[in-house]
Amino acid sequence: MADVLERVSKIVVDRLGVDASEVKPEASFKEDLGADSLDVVELVMELEDEFELEISDEDAEKIATVGDVVNYINSKN
Amino acid sequence: MLNGKSVLVTGASRGIGRSIALYLAQKGAKVAVNFSGSEAKANEVVKEIQNAGGEAFAVQADVSNGESVTNMVKQVIETFGSLDVLVNNAGITRDNLMMRMKEEDWDAVMNTNLKGVFLCTKAVTRQMMKQRSGRIINIASIVGVSGNPGQANYVAAKAGVIGLTKTTAKELSSRGITANAVAPGFIETEMTEVLEENVKQEMMKVIPLSRFGQTDDVAAAVAFLASDESGYITGQTLHVDGGMVM
Protein backbone atom coordinates (compact mmCIF):
# COMPACT_ATOMS: atom_id res chain seq x y z
CA MET A 1 0.00 0.00 0.00
CA ALA A 2 2.65 2.46 1.12
CA ASP A 3 4.79 1.31 -1.77
CA VAL A 4 2.09 2.15 -4.29
CA LEU A 5 1.58 5.61 -2.82
CA GLU A 6 5.32 6.16 -2.90
CA ARG A 7 5.62 5.21 -6.56
CA VAL A 8 2.59 7.26 -7.52
CA SER A 9 3.93 10.19 -5.56
CA LYS A 10 7.27 10.08 -7.36
CA ILE A 11 5.56 10.19 -10.75
CA VAL A 12 3.31 13.06 -9.70
CA VAL A 13 6.24 15.04 -8.34
CA ASP A 14 8.25 14.50 -11.54
CA ARG A 15 5.39 15.22 -13.88
CA LEU A 16 3.75 18.17 -12.18
CA GLY A 17 6.78 19.69 -10.54
CA VAL A 18 5.07 19.89 -7.14
CA ASP A 19 6.57 19.36 -3.73
CA ALA A 20 6.35 15.81 -2.37
CA SER A 21 4.63 17.13 0.75
CA GLU A 22 1.68 18.31 -1.37
CA VAL A 23 1.03 14.84 -2.77
CA LYS A 24 -1.47 13.59 -0.21
CA PRO A 25 -4.23 11.03 -0.88
CA GLU A 26 -6.93 13.70 -0.78
CA ALA A 27 -5.08 16.06 -3.14
CA SER A 28 -6.92 16.70 -6.39
CA PHE A 29 -4.70 16.74 -9.49
CA LYS A 30 -6.49 19.63 -11.08
CA GLU A 31 -7.49 21.69 -8.06
CA ASP A 32 -4.61 21.19 -5.68
CA LEU A 33 -1.69 20.14 -7.85
CA GLY A 34 -2.15 22.50 -10.78
CA ALA A 35 -2.63 19.84 -13.47
CA ASP A 36 -4.54 20.55 -16.66
CA SER A 37 -6.53 17.93 -18.58
CA LEU A 38 -3.54 16.96 -20.70
CA ASP A 39 -1.36 16.55 -17.60
CA VAL A 40 -3.87 14.09 -16.20
CA VAL A 41 -3.88 12.13 -19.48
CA GLU A 42 -0.09 11.97 -19.36
CA LEU A 43 -0.11 10.98 -15.73
CA VAL A 44 -2.41 8.08 -16.57
CA MET A 45 -0.05 7.08 -19.39
CA GLU A 46 2.91 7.02 -17.04
CA LEU A 47 1.01 5.12 -14.40
CA GLU A 48 0.14 2.51 -17.01
CA ASP A 49 3.82 2.09 -17.79
CA GLU A 50 4.96 2.12 -14.15
CA PHE A 51 2.39 -0.43 -12.97
CA GLU A 52 2.16 -2.37 -16.21
CA LEU A 53 -1.59 -2.13 -16.53
CA GLU A 54 -4.07 -0.64 -18.91
CA ILE A 55 -6.41 2.01 -17.55
CA SER A 56 -9.56 2.29 -19.67
CA ASP A 57 -10.83 5.72 -20.71
CA GLU A 58 -13.90 5.21 -18.50
CA ASP A 59 -11.77 4.48 -15.45
CA ALA A 60 -9.32 7.26 -16.28
CA GLU A 61 -12.14 9.78 -16.26
CA LYS A 62 -12.99 8.88 -12.67
CA ILE A 63 -9.49 9.58 -11.42
CA ALA A 64 -9.42 12.95 -9.68
CA THR A 65 -7.22 12.61 -6.64
CA VAL A 66 -3.98 10.90 -5.65
CA GLY A 67 -6.04 8.55 -3.47
CA ASP A 68 -8.18 7.57 -6.48
CA VAL A 69 -5.06 6.42 -8.26
CA VAL A 70 -3.74 4.43 -5.30
CA ASN A 71 -7.12 2.75 -4.76
CA TYR A 72 -7.43 1.97 -8.45
CA ILE A 73 -4.02 0.35 -8.62
CA ASN A 74 -4.59 -1.63 -5.45
CA SER A 75 -7.92 -2.87 -6.80
CA LYS A 76 -6.13 -4.21 -9.87
CA ASN A 77 -3.39 -6.04 -8.05
CA MET B 1 16.11 17.63 -44.25
CA LEU B 2 14.33 14.72 -42.57
CA ASN B 3 17.26 12.48 -41.74
CA GLY B 4 16.36 9.69 -39.35
CA LYS B 5 12.77 10.85 -38.82
CA SER B 6 10.17 8.12 -38.78
CA VAL B 7 7.07 8.80 -40.78
CA LEU B 8 3.72 7.13 -41.31
CA VAL B 9 1.85 8.03 -44.49
CA THR B 10 -1.69 6.70 -44.81
CA GLY B 11 -3.04 5.80 -48.22
CA ALA B 12 0.49 5.76 -49.60
CA SER B 13 0.18 3.13 -52.31
CA ARG B 14 -1.11 5.53 -54.94
CA GLY B 15 -1.54 9.14 -56.02
CA ILE B 16 -0.53 11.97 -53.71
CA GLY B 17 0.23 9.59 -50.81
CA ARG B 18 2.68 7.63 -52.94
CA SER B 19 4.50 10.81 -53.91
CA ILE B 20 4.63 11.96 -50.32
CA ALA B 21 6.14 8.63 -49.20
CA LEU B 22 8.78 8.72 -51.94
CA TYR B 23 9.58 12.39 -51.43
CA LEU B 24 9.96 12.16 -47.65
CA ALA B 25 12.14 9.06 -48.05
CA GLN B 26 14.30 10.95 -50.50
CA LYS B 27 14.75 13.62 -47.83
CA GLY B 28 16.07 10.98 -45.42
CA ALA B 29 12.95 9.82 -43.57
CA LYS B 30 12.12 6.22 -42.69
CA VAL B 31 8.67 5.63 -44.12
CA ALA B 32 5.80 3.34 -43.16
CA VAL B 33 3.71 2.96 -46.29
CA ASN B 34 0.09 2.35 -45.29
CA PHE B 35 -2.39 0.77 -47.68
CA SER B 36 -5.90 -0.54 -47.35
CA GLY B 37 -6.38 -2.85 -50.32
CA SER B 38 -3.56 -2.25 -52.80
CA GLU B 39 -0.83 -4.39 -51.29
CA ALA B 40 1.08 -4.88 -54.54
CA LYS B 41 1.20 -1.14 -55.18
CA ALA B 42 2.32 -0.44 -51.63
CA ASN B 43 5.11 -2.99 -52.01
CA GLU B 44 6.22 -1.23 -55.17
CA VAL B 45 6.53 2.03 -53.25
CA VAL B 46 8.55 0.28 -50.55
CA LYS B 47 10.82 -1.31 -53.12
CA GLU B 48 11.37 2.00 -54.87
CA ILE B 49 12.42 3.59 -51.58
CA GLN B 50 14.70 0.68 -50.70
CA ASN B 51 16.29 0.65 -54.14
CA ALA B 52 17.20 4.28 -53.62
CA GLY B 53 18.89 3.33 -50.35
CA GLY B 54 16.06 4.34 -48.05
CA GLU B 55 14.20 2.55 -45.30
CA ALA B 56 10.52 1.63 -45.64
CA PHE B 57 7.93 -1.05 -45.04
CA ALA B 58 4.30 -1.56 -45.99
CA VAL B 59 1.59 -1.74 -43.35
CA GLN B 60 -2.03 -2.65 -43.97
CA ALA B 61 -4.86 -0.87 -42.15
CA ASP B 62 -8.32 0.45 -42.78
CA VAL B 63 -8.06 3.94 -41.32
CA SER B 64 -11.80 4.02 -40.55
CA ASN B 65 -11.38 1.11 -38.15
CA GLY B 66 -10.04 1.96 -34.70
CA GLU B 67 -8.55 -1.44 -33.94
CA SER B 68 -6.90 -1.64 -37.33
CA VAL B 69 -5.37 1.81 -36.80
CA THR B 70 -4.10 0.98 -33.30
CA ASN B 71 -2.36 -2.14 -34.62
CA MET B 72 -0.80 -0.19 -37.47
CA VAL B 73 0.61 2.49 -35.19
CA LYS B 74 1.93 -0.13 -32.79
CA GLN B 75 3.71 -1.88 -35.65
CA VAL B 76 5.27 1.37 -36.88
CA ILE B 77 6.57 2.29 -33.43
CA GLU B 78 7.94 -1.22 -32.88
CA THR B 79 9.71 -1.16 -36.23
CA PHE B 80 11.12 2.37 -36.14
CA GLY B 81 11.37 2.88 -32.38
CA SER B 82 9.68 6.27 -32.65
CA LEU B 83 7.06 8.12 -34.67
CA ASP B 84 7.94 11.66 -35.61
CA VAL B 85 5.54 12.47 -38.42
CA LEU B 86 2.01 11.34 -39.27
CA VAL B 87 0.66 12.21 -42.69
CA ASN B 88 -3.08 11.63 -42.85
CA ASN B 89 -3.54 11.24 -46.55
CA ALA B 90 -5.90 8.30 -47.07
CA GLY B 91 -9.03 9.43 -48.83
CA ILE B 92 -11.75 8.30 -51.19
CA THR B 93 -14.39 9.96 -53.37
CA ARG B 94 -18.01 9.01 -54.01
CA ASP B 95 -19.10 12.00 -56.08
CA ASN B 96 -22.69 12.79 -56.92
CA LEU B 97 -25.15 15.65 -56.76
CA MET B 98 -26.54 15.85 -53.28
CA MET B 99 -30.01 14.93 -54.50
CA ARG B 100 -28.62 11.71 -55.89
CA MET B 101 -26.09 10.97 -53.18
CA LYS B 102 -26.79 7.80 -51.27
CA GLU B 103 -26.50 7.71 -47.53
CA GLU B 104 -23.85 5.00 -47.76
CA ASP B 105 -21.77 7.20 -50.07
CA TRP B 106 -21.91 9.95 -47.48
CA ASP B 107 -20.94 7.55 -44.70
CA ALA B 108 -18.11 5.89 -46.62
CA VAL B 109 -16.42 9.21 -47.41
CA MET B 110 -16.92 10.54 -43.89
CA ASN B 111 -15.54 7.37 -42.36
CA THR B 112 -12.35 7.26 -44.37
CA ASN B 113 -11.67 10.94 -44.96
CA LEU B 114 -12.67 12.43 -41.60
CA LYS B 115 -13.05 9.71 -38.99
CA GLY B 116 -9.84 8.14 -40.32
CA VAL B 117 -7.92 11.31 -39.54
CA PHE B 118 -9.35 11.39 -36.04
CA LEU B 119 -8.49 7.75 -35.37
CA CYS B 120 -4.93 7.96 -36.70
CA THR B 121 -4.25 11.21 -34.85
CA LYS B 122 -5.59 9.75 -31.63
CA ALA B 123 -3.47 6.65 -32.06
CA VAL B 124 -0.16 8.51 -32.49
CA THR B 125 -0.78 11.09 -29.76
CA ARG B 126 0.52 8.97 -26.91
CA GLN B 127 3.86 8.33 -28.59
CA MET B 128 4.31 11.93 -29.70
CA MET B 129 3.38 13.30 -26.26
CA LYS B 130 6.01 11.07 -24.70
CA GLN B 131 8.57 12.20 -27.24
CA ARG B 132 7.61 15.82 -26.58
CA SER B 133 7.68 16.32 -30.32
CA GLY B 134 5.74 15.39 -33.41
CA ARG B 135 4.28 16.58 -36.65
CA ILE B 136 0.76 15.82 -37.79
CA ILE B 137 0.03 16.75 -41.36
CA ASN B 138 -3.46 16.34 -42.72
CA ILE B 139 -4.16 16.29 -46.42
CA ALA B 140 -7.35 18.30 -46.80
CA SER B 141 -8.51 19.79 -50.10
CA ILE B 142 -9.10 23.20 -51.51
CA VAL B 143 -12.77 22.24 -52.01
CA GLY B 144 -13.00 21.95 -48.23
CA VAL B 145 -12.44 25.71 -48.22
CA SER B 146 -14.35 26.72 -51.35
CA GLY B 147 -17.11 24.10 -51.68
CA ASN B 148 -17.71 22.13 -54.87
CA PRO B 149 -20.92 20.91 -56.52
CA GLY B 150 -21.15 17.14 -56.73
CA GLN B 151 -18.89 16.58 -53.72
CA ALA B 152 -21.04 17.29 -50.67
CA ASN B 153 -19.59 14.35 -48.77
CA TYR B 154 -15.98 14.98 -49.77
CA VAL B 155 -16.19 18.73 -49.13
CA ALA B 156 -17.83 18.26 -45.74
CA ALA B 157 -15.18 15.72 -44.74
CA LYS B 158 -12.29 17.91 -45.91
CA ALA B 159 -13.70 21.01 -44.20
CA GLY B 160 -13.98 18.82 -41.12
CA VAL B 161 -10.33 17.88 -41.46
CA ILE B 162 -9.36 21.56 -41.44
CA GLY B 163 -11.32 22.11 -38.22
CA LEU B 164 -9.87 18.97 -36.70
CA THR B 165 -6.36 20.16 -37.60
CA LYS B 166 -6.90 23.38 -35.65
CA THR B 167 -8.18 21.54 -32.60
CA THR B 168 -5.30 19.06 -32.76
CA ALA B 169 -2.89 21.98 -32.94
CA LYS B 170 -4.44 23.62 -29.88
CA GLU B 171 -4.72 20.45 -27.80
CA LEU B 172 -1.16 19.28 -28.37
CA SER B 173 0.86 22.46 -28.75
CA SER B 174 2.07 22.37 -25.14
CA ARG B 175 3.72 19.00 -25.86
CA GLY B 176 5.79 20.14 -28.81
CA ILE B 177 3.46 18.69 -31.40
CA THR B 178 2.33 20.72 -34.40
CA ALA B 179 -0.62 20.00 -36.67
CA ASN B 180 -1.15 21.54 -40.07
CA ALA B 181 -3.24 20.84 -43.13
CA VAL B 182 -2.24 20.90 -46.75
CA ALA B 183 -5.06 21.71 -49.15
CA PRO B 184 -4.26 20.59 -52.68
CA GLY B 185 -6.10 22.12 -55.59
CA PHE B 186 -6.34 20.33 -58.90
CA ILE B 187 -3.57 17.72 -58.83
CA GLU B 188 -3.12 15.26 -61.68
CA THR B 189 -3.81 11.83 -60.16
CA GLU B 190 -6.01 8.81 -60.78
CA MET B 191 -8.65 10.58 -58.70
CA THR B 192 -8.83 13.58 -61.05
CA GLU B 193 -8.11 11.62 -64.24
CA VAL B 194 -11.73 10.54 -64.41
CA LEU B 195 -13.04 14.11 -64.69
CA GLU B 196 -14.41 15.15 -68.05
CA GLU B 197 -12.35 17.31 -70.35
CA ASN B 198 -14.73 20.29 -70.22
CA VAL B 199 -14.65 20.19 -66.41
CA LYS B 200 -10.86 20.26 -66.51
CA GLN B 201 -10.86 23.21 -68.93
CA GLU B 202 -13.23 25.14 -66.70
CA MET B 203 -10.95 24.51 -63.73
CA MET B 204 -7.88 25.66 -65.63
CA LYS B 205 -9.56 29.08 -66.10
CA VAL B 206 -9.61 29.67 -62.35
CA ILE B 207 -6.02 28.64 -61.68
CA PRO B 208 -3.83 31.79 -61.75
CA LEU B 209 -0.66 29.77 -62.35
CA SER B 210 -2.35 28.18 -65.41
CA ARG B 211 -1.31 24.63 -64.81
CA PHE B 212 -2.57 21.63 -62.95
CA GLY B 213 -0.52 20.61 -59.94
CA GLN B 214 1.71 17.57 -59.72
CA THR B 215 1.76 15.23 -56.76
CA ASP B 216 5.29 16.39 -55.93
CA ASP B 217 3.98 19.93 -55.48
CA VAL B 218 1.97 18.59 -52.56
CA ALA B 219 4.78 16.34 -51.33
CA ALA B 220 7.19 19.28 -51.15
CA ALA B 221 4.76 21.22 -48.94
CA VAL B 222 4.38 18.18 -46.69
CA ALA B 223 8.16 17.78 -46.45
CA PHE B 224 8.47 21.37 -45.29
CA LEU B 225 5.76 20.96 -42.66
CA ALA B 226 7.41 17.72 -41.51
CA SER B 227 10.80 19.39 -41.08
CA ASP B 228 12.27 21.10 -38.03
CA GLU B 229 12.26 24.35 -39.99
CA SER B 230 8.46 24.59 -39.75
CA GLY B 231 8.49 24.44 -35.96
CA TYR B 232 6.73 27.78 -35.44
CA ILE B 233 3.81 26.95 -37.74
CA THR B 234 0.76 25.17 -36.36
CA GLY B 235 -2.98 25.02 -37.01
CA GLN B 236 -2.55 26.33 -40.54
CA THR B 237 -3.92 25.21 -43.87
CA LEU B 238 -1.40 25.56 -46.66
CA HIS B 239 -3.04 25.87 -50.08
CA VAL B 240 -1.14 24.09 -52.83
CA ASP B 241 -3.42 25.04 -55.66
CA GLY B 242 -1.72 27.40 -58.09
CA GLY B 243 -3.56 30.30 -56.48
CA MET B 244 -7.04 28.91 -57.12
CA VAL B 245 -8.41 29.93 -53.73
CA MET B 246 -6.96 32.94 -51.92
Coordinates of C-alpha atoms in Angstrom, one line a residue:
Chain A
M1 CA 0.0 0.0 0.0
A2 CA 2.6 2.5 1.1
D3 CA 4.8 1.3 -1.8
V4 CA 2.1 2.1 -4.3
L5 CA 1.6 5.6 -2.8
E6 CA 5.3 6.2 -2.9
R7 CA 5.6 5.2 -6.6
V8 CA 2.6 7.3 -7.5
S9 CA 3.9 10.2 -5.6
K10 CA 7.3 10.1 -7.4
I11 CA 5.6 10.2 -10.8
V12 CA 3.3 13.1 -9.7
V13 CA 6.2 15.0 -8.3
D14 CA 8.2 14.5 -11.5
R15 CA 5.4 15.2 -13.9
L16 CA 3.7 18.2 -12.2
G17 CA 6.8 19.7 -10.5
V18 CA 5.1 19.9 -7.1
D19 CA 6.6 19.4 -3.7
A20 CA 6.3 15.8 -2.4
S21 CA 4.6 17.1 0.8
E22 CA 1.7 18.3 -1.4
V23 CA 1.0 14.8 -2.8
K24 CA -1.5 13.6 -0.2
P25 CA -4.2 11.0 -0.9
E26 CA -6.9 13.7 -0.8
A27 CA -5.1 16.1 -3.1
S28 CA -6.9 16.7 -6.4
F29 CA -4.7 16.7 -9.5
K30 CA -6.5 19.6 -11.1
E31 CA -7.5 21.7 -8.1
D32 CA -4.6 21.2 -5.7
L33 CA -1.7 20.1 -7.9
G34 CA -2.2 22.5 -10.8
A35 CA -2.6 19.8 -13.5
D36 CA -4.5 20.6 -16.7
S37 CA -6.5 17.9 -18.6
L38 CA -3.5 17.0 -20.7
D39 CA -1.4 16.5 -17.6
V40 CA -3.9 14.1 -16.2
V41 CA -3.9 12.1 -19.5
E42 CA -0.1 12.0 -19.4
L43 CA -0.1 11.0 -15.7
V44 CA -2.4 8.1 -16.6
M45 CA -0.1 7.1 -19.4
E46 CA 2.9 7.0 -17.0
L47 CA 1.0 5.1 -14.4
E48 CA 0.1 2.5 -17.0
D49 CA 3.8 2.1 -17.8
E50 CA 5.0 2.1 -14.2
F51 CA 2.4 -0.4 -13.0
E52 CA 2.2 -2.4 -16.2
L53 CA -1.6 -2.1 -16.5
E54 CA -4.1 -0.6 -18.9
I55 CA -6.4 2.0 -17.6
S56 CA -9.6 2.3 -19.7
D57 CA -10.8 5.7 -20.7
E58 CA -13.9 5.2 -18.5
D59 CA -11.8 4.5 -15.5
A60 CA -9.3 7.3 -16.3
E61 CA -12.1 9.8 -16.3
K62 CA -13.0 8.9 -12.7
I63 CA -9.5 9.6 -11.4
A64 CA -9.4 12.9 -9.7
T65 CA -7.2 12.6 -6.6
V66 CA -4.0 10.9 -5.6
G67 CA -6.0 8.6 -3.5
D68 CA -8.2 7.6 -6.5
V69 CA -5.1 6.4 -8.3
V70 CA -3.7 4.4 -5.3
N71 CA -7.1 2.7 -4.8
Y72 CA -7.4 2.0 -8.5
I73 CA -4.0 0.4 -8.6
N74 CA -4.6 -1.6 -5.4
S75 CA -7.9 -2.9 -6.8
K76 CA -6.1 -4.2 -9.9
N77 CA -3.4 -6.0 -8.1
Chain B
M1 CA 16.1 17.6 -44.3
L2 CA 14.3 14.7 -42.6
N3 CA 17.3 12.5 -41.7
G4 CA 16.4 9.7 -39.3
K5 CA 12.8 10.8 -38.8
S6 CA 10.2 8.1 -38.8
V7 CA 7.1 8.8 -40.8
L8 CA 3.7 7.1 -41.3
V9 CA 1.8 8.0 -44.5
T10 CA -1.7 6.7 -44.8
G11 CA -3.0 5.8 -48.2
A12 CA 0.5 5.8 -49.6
S13 CA 0.2 3.1 -52.3
R14 CA -1.1 5.5 -54.9
G15 CA -1.5 9.1 -56.0
I16 CA -0.5 12.0 -53.7
G17 CA 0.2 9.6 -50.8
R18 CA 2.7 7.6 -52.9
S19 CA 4.5 10.8 -53.9
I20 CA 4.6 12.0 -50.3
A21 CA 6.1 8.6 -49.2
L22 CA 8.8 8.7 -51.9
Y23 CA 9.6 12.4 -51.4
L24 CA 10.0 12.2 -47.6
A25 CA 12.1 9.1 -48.0
Q26 CA 14.3 10.9 -50.5
K27 CA 14.8 13.6 -47.8
G28 CA 16.1 11.0 -45.4
A29 CA 12.9 9.8 -43.6
K30 CA 12.1 6.2 -42.7
V31 CA 8.7 5.6 -44.1
A32 CA 5.8 3.3 -43.2
V33 CA 3.7 3.0 -46.3
N34 CA 0.1 2.3 -45.3
F35 CA -2.4 0.8 -47.7
S36 CA -5.9 -0.5 -47.3
G37 CA -6.4 -2.9 -50.3
S38 CA -3.6 -2.3 -52.8
E39 CA -0.8 -4.4 -51.3
A40 CA 1.1 -4.9 -54.5
K41 CA 1.2 -1.1 -55.2
A42 CA 2.3 -0.4 -51.6
N43 CA 5.1 -3.0 -52.0
E44 CA 6.2 -1.2 -55.2
V45 CA 6.5 2.0 -53.2
V46 CA 8.6 0.3 -50.6
K47 CA 10.8 -1.3 -53.1
E48 CA 11.4 2.0 -54.9
I49 CA 12.4 3.6 -51.6
Q50 CA 14.7 0.7 -50.7
N51 CA 16.3 0.7 -54.1
A52 CA 17.2 4.3 -53.6
G53 CA 18.9 3.3 -50.3
G54 CA 16.1 4.3 -48.0
E55 CA 14.2 2.6 -45.3
A56 CA 10.5 1.6 -45.6
F57 CA 7.9 -1.1 -45.0
A58 CA 4.3 -1.6 -46.0
V59 CA 1.6 -1.7 -43.3
Q60 CA -2.0 -2.6 -44.0
A61 CA -4.9 -0.9 -42.1
D62 CA -8.3 0.4 -42.8
V63 CA -8.1 3.9 -41.3
S64 CA -11.8 4.0 -40.6
N65 CA -11.4 1.1 -38.1
G66 CA -10.0 2.0 -34.7
E67 CA -8.6 -1.4 -33.9
S68 CA -6.9 -1.6 -37.3
V69 CA -5.4 1.8 -36.8
T70 CA -4.1 1.0 -33.3
N71 CA -2.4 -2.1 -34.6
M72 CA -0.8 -0.2 -37.5
V73 CA 0.6 2.5 -35.2
K74 CA 1.9 -0.1 -32.8
Q75 CA 3.7 -1.9 -35.6
V76 CA 5.3 1.4 -36.9
I77 CA 6.6 2.3 -33.4
E78 CA 7.9 -1.2 -32.9
T79 CA 9.7 -1.2 -36.2
F80 CA 11.1 2.4 -36.1
G81 CA 11.4 2.9 -32.4
S82 CA 9.7 6.3 -32.7
L83 CA 7.1 8.1 -34.7
D84 CA 7.9 11.7 -35.6
V85 CA 5.5 12.5 -38.4
L86 CA 2.0 11.3 -39.3
V87 CA 0.7 12.2 -42.7
N88 CA -3.1 11.6 -42.9
N89 CA -3.5 11.2 -46.6
A90 CA -5.9 8.3 -47.1
G91 CA -9.0 9.4 -48.8
I92 CA -11.7 8.3 -51.2
T93 CA -14.4 10.0 -53.4
R94 CA -18.0 9.0 -54.0
D95 CA -19.1 12.0 -56.1
N96 CA -22.7 12.8 -56.9
L97 CA -25.1 15.6 -56.8
M98 CA -26.5 15.8 -53.3
M99 CA -30.0 14.9 -54.5
R100 CA -28.6 11.7 -55.9
M101 CA -26.1 11.0 -53.2
K102 CA -26.8 7.8 -51.3
E103 CA -26.5 7.7 -47.5
E104 CA -23.8 5.0 -47.8
D105 CA -21.8 7.2 -50.1
W106 CA -21.9 10.0 -47.5
D107 CA -20.9 7.6 -44.7
A108 CA -18.1 5.9 -46.6
V109 CA -16.4 9.2 -47.4
M110 CA -16.9 10.5 -43.9
N111 CA -15.5 7.4 -42.4
T112 CA -12.3 7.3 -44.4
N113 CA -11.7 10.9 -45.0
L114 CA -12.7 12.4 -41.6
K115 CA -13.0 9.7 -39.0
G116 CA -9.8 8.1 -40.3
V117 CA -7.9 11.3 -39.5
F118 CA -9.3 11.4 -36.0
L119 CA -8.5 7.7 -35.4
C120 CA -4.9 8.0 -36.7
T121 CA -4.3 11.2 -34.9
K122 CA -5.6 9.8 -31.6
A123 CA -3.5 6.6 -32.1
V124 CA -0.2 8.5 -32.5
T125 CA -0.8 11.1 -29.8
R126 CA 0.5 9.0 -26.9
Q127 CA 3.9 8.3 -28.6
M128 CA 4.3 11.9 -29.7
M129 CA 3.4 13.3 -26.3
K130 CA 6.0 11.1 -24.7
Q131 CA 8.6 12.2 -27.2
R132 CA 7.6 15.8 -26.6
S133 CA 7.7 16.3 -30.3
G134 CA 5.7 15.4 -33.4
R135 CA 4.3 16.6 -36.6
I136 CA 0.8 15.8 -37.8
I137 CA 0.0 16.8 -41.4
N138 CA -3.5 16.3 -42.7
I139 CA -4.2 16.3 -46.4
A140 CA -7.3 18.3 -46.8
S141 CA -8.5 19.8 -50.1
I142 CA -9.1 23.2 -51.5
V143 CA -12.8 22.2 -52.0
G144 CA -13.0 22.0 -48.2
V145 CA -12.4 25.7 -48.2
S146 CA -14.4 26.7 -51.3
G147 CA -17.1 24.1 -51.7
N148 CA -17.7 22.1 -54.9
P149 CA -20.9 20.9 -56.5
G150 CA -21.2 17.1 -56.7
Q151 CA -18.9 16.6 -53.7
A152 CA -21.0 17.3 -50.7
N153 CA -19.6 14.3 -48.8
Y154 CA -16.0 15.0 -49.8
V155 CA -16.2 18.7 -49.1
A156 CA -17.8 18.3 -45.7
A157 CA -15.2 15.7 -44.7
K158 CA -12.3 17.9 -45.9
A159 CA -13.7 21.0 -44.2
G160 CA -14.0 18.8 -41.1
V161 CA -10.3 17.9 -41.5
I162 CA -9.4 21.6 -41.4
G163 CA -11.3 22.1 -38.2
L164 CA -9.9 19.0 -36.7
T165 CA -6.4 20.2 -37.6
K166 CA -6.9 23.4 -35.7
T167 CA -8.2 21.5 -32.6
T168 CA -5.3 19.1 -32.8
A169 CA -2.9 22.0 -32.9
K170 CA -4.4 23.6 -29.9
E171 CA -4.7 20.5 -27.8
L172 CA -1.2 19.3 -28.4
S173 CA 0.9 22.5 -28.7
S174 CA 2.1 22.4 -25.1
R175 CA 3.7 19.0 -25.9
G176 CA 5.8 20.1 -28.8
I177 CA 3.5 18.7 -31.4
T178 CA 2.3 20.7 -34.4
A179 CA -0.6 20.0 -36.7
N180 CA -1.1 21.5 -40.1
A181 CA -3.2 20.8 -43.1
V182 CA -2.2 20.9 -46.8
A183 CA -5.1 21.7 -49.1
P184 CA -4.3 20.6 -52.7
G185 CA -6.1 22.1 -55.6
F186 CA -6.3 20.3 -58.9
I187 CA -3.6 17.7 -58.8
E188 CA -3.1 15.3 -61.7
T189 CA -3.8 11.8 -60.2
E190 CA -6.0 8.8 -60.8
M191 CA -8.6 10.6 -58.7
T192 CA -8.8 13.6 -61.1
E193 CA -8.1 11.6 -64.2
V194 CA -11.7 10.5 -64.4
L195 CA -13.0 14.1 -64.7
E196 CA -14.4 15.2 -68.0
E197 CA -12.3 17.3 -70.3
N198 CA -14.7 20.3 -70.2
V199 CA -14.7 20.2 -66.4
K200 CA -10.9 20.3 -66.5
Q201 CA -10.9 23.2 -68.9
E202 CA -13.2 25.1 -66.7
M203 CA -10.9 24.5 -63.7
M204 CA -7.9 25.7 -65.6
K205 CA -9.6 29.1 -66.1
V206 CA -9.6 29.7 -62.3
I207 CA -6.0 28.6 -61.7
P208 CA -3.8 31.8 -61.8
L209 CA -0.7 29.8 -62.4
S210 CA -2.3 28.2 -65.4
R211 CA -1.3 24.6 -64.8
F212 CA -2.6 21.6 -62.9
G213 CA -0.5 20.6 -59.9
Q214 CA 1.7 17.6 -59.7
T215 CA 1.8 15.2 -56.8
D216 CA 5.3 16.4 -55.9
D217 CA 4.0 19.9 -55.5
V218 CA 2.0 18.6 -52.6
A219 CA 4.8 16.3 -51.3
A220 CA 7.2 19.3 -51.1
A221 CA 4.8 21.2 -48.9
V222 CA 4.4 18.2 -46.7
A223 CA 8.2 17.8 -46.4
F224 CA 8.5 21.4 -45.3
L225 CA 5.8 21.0 -42.7
A226 CA 7.4 17.7 -41.5
S227 CA 10.8 19.4 -41.1
D228 CA 12.3 21.1 -38.0
E229 CA 12.3 24.4 -40.0
S230 CA 8.5 24.6 -39.8
G231 CA 8.5 24.4 -36.0
Y232 CA 6.7 27.8 -35.4
I233 CA 3.8 26.9 -37.7
T234 CA 0.8 25.2 -36.4
G235 CA -3.0 25.0 -37.0
Q236 CA -2.6 26.3 -40.5
T237 CA -3.9 25.2 -43.9
L238 CA -1.4 25.6 -46.7
H239 CA -3.0 25.9 -50.1
V240 CA -1.1 24.1 -52.8
D241 CA -3.4 25.0 -55.7
G242 CA -1.7 27.4 -58.1
G243 CA -3.6 30.3 -56.5
M244 CA -7.0 28.9 -57.1
V245 CA -8.4 29.9 -53.7
M246 CA -7.0 32.9 -51.9

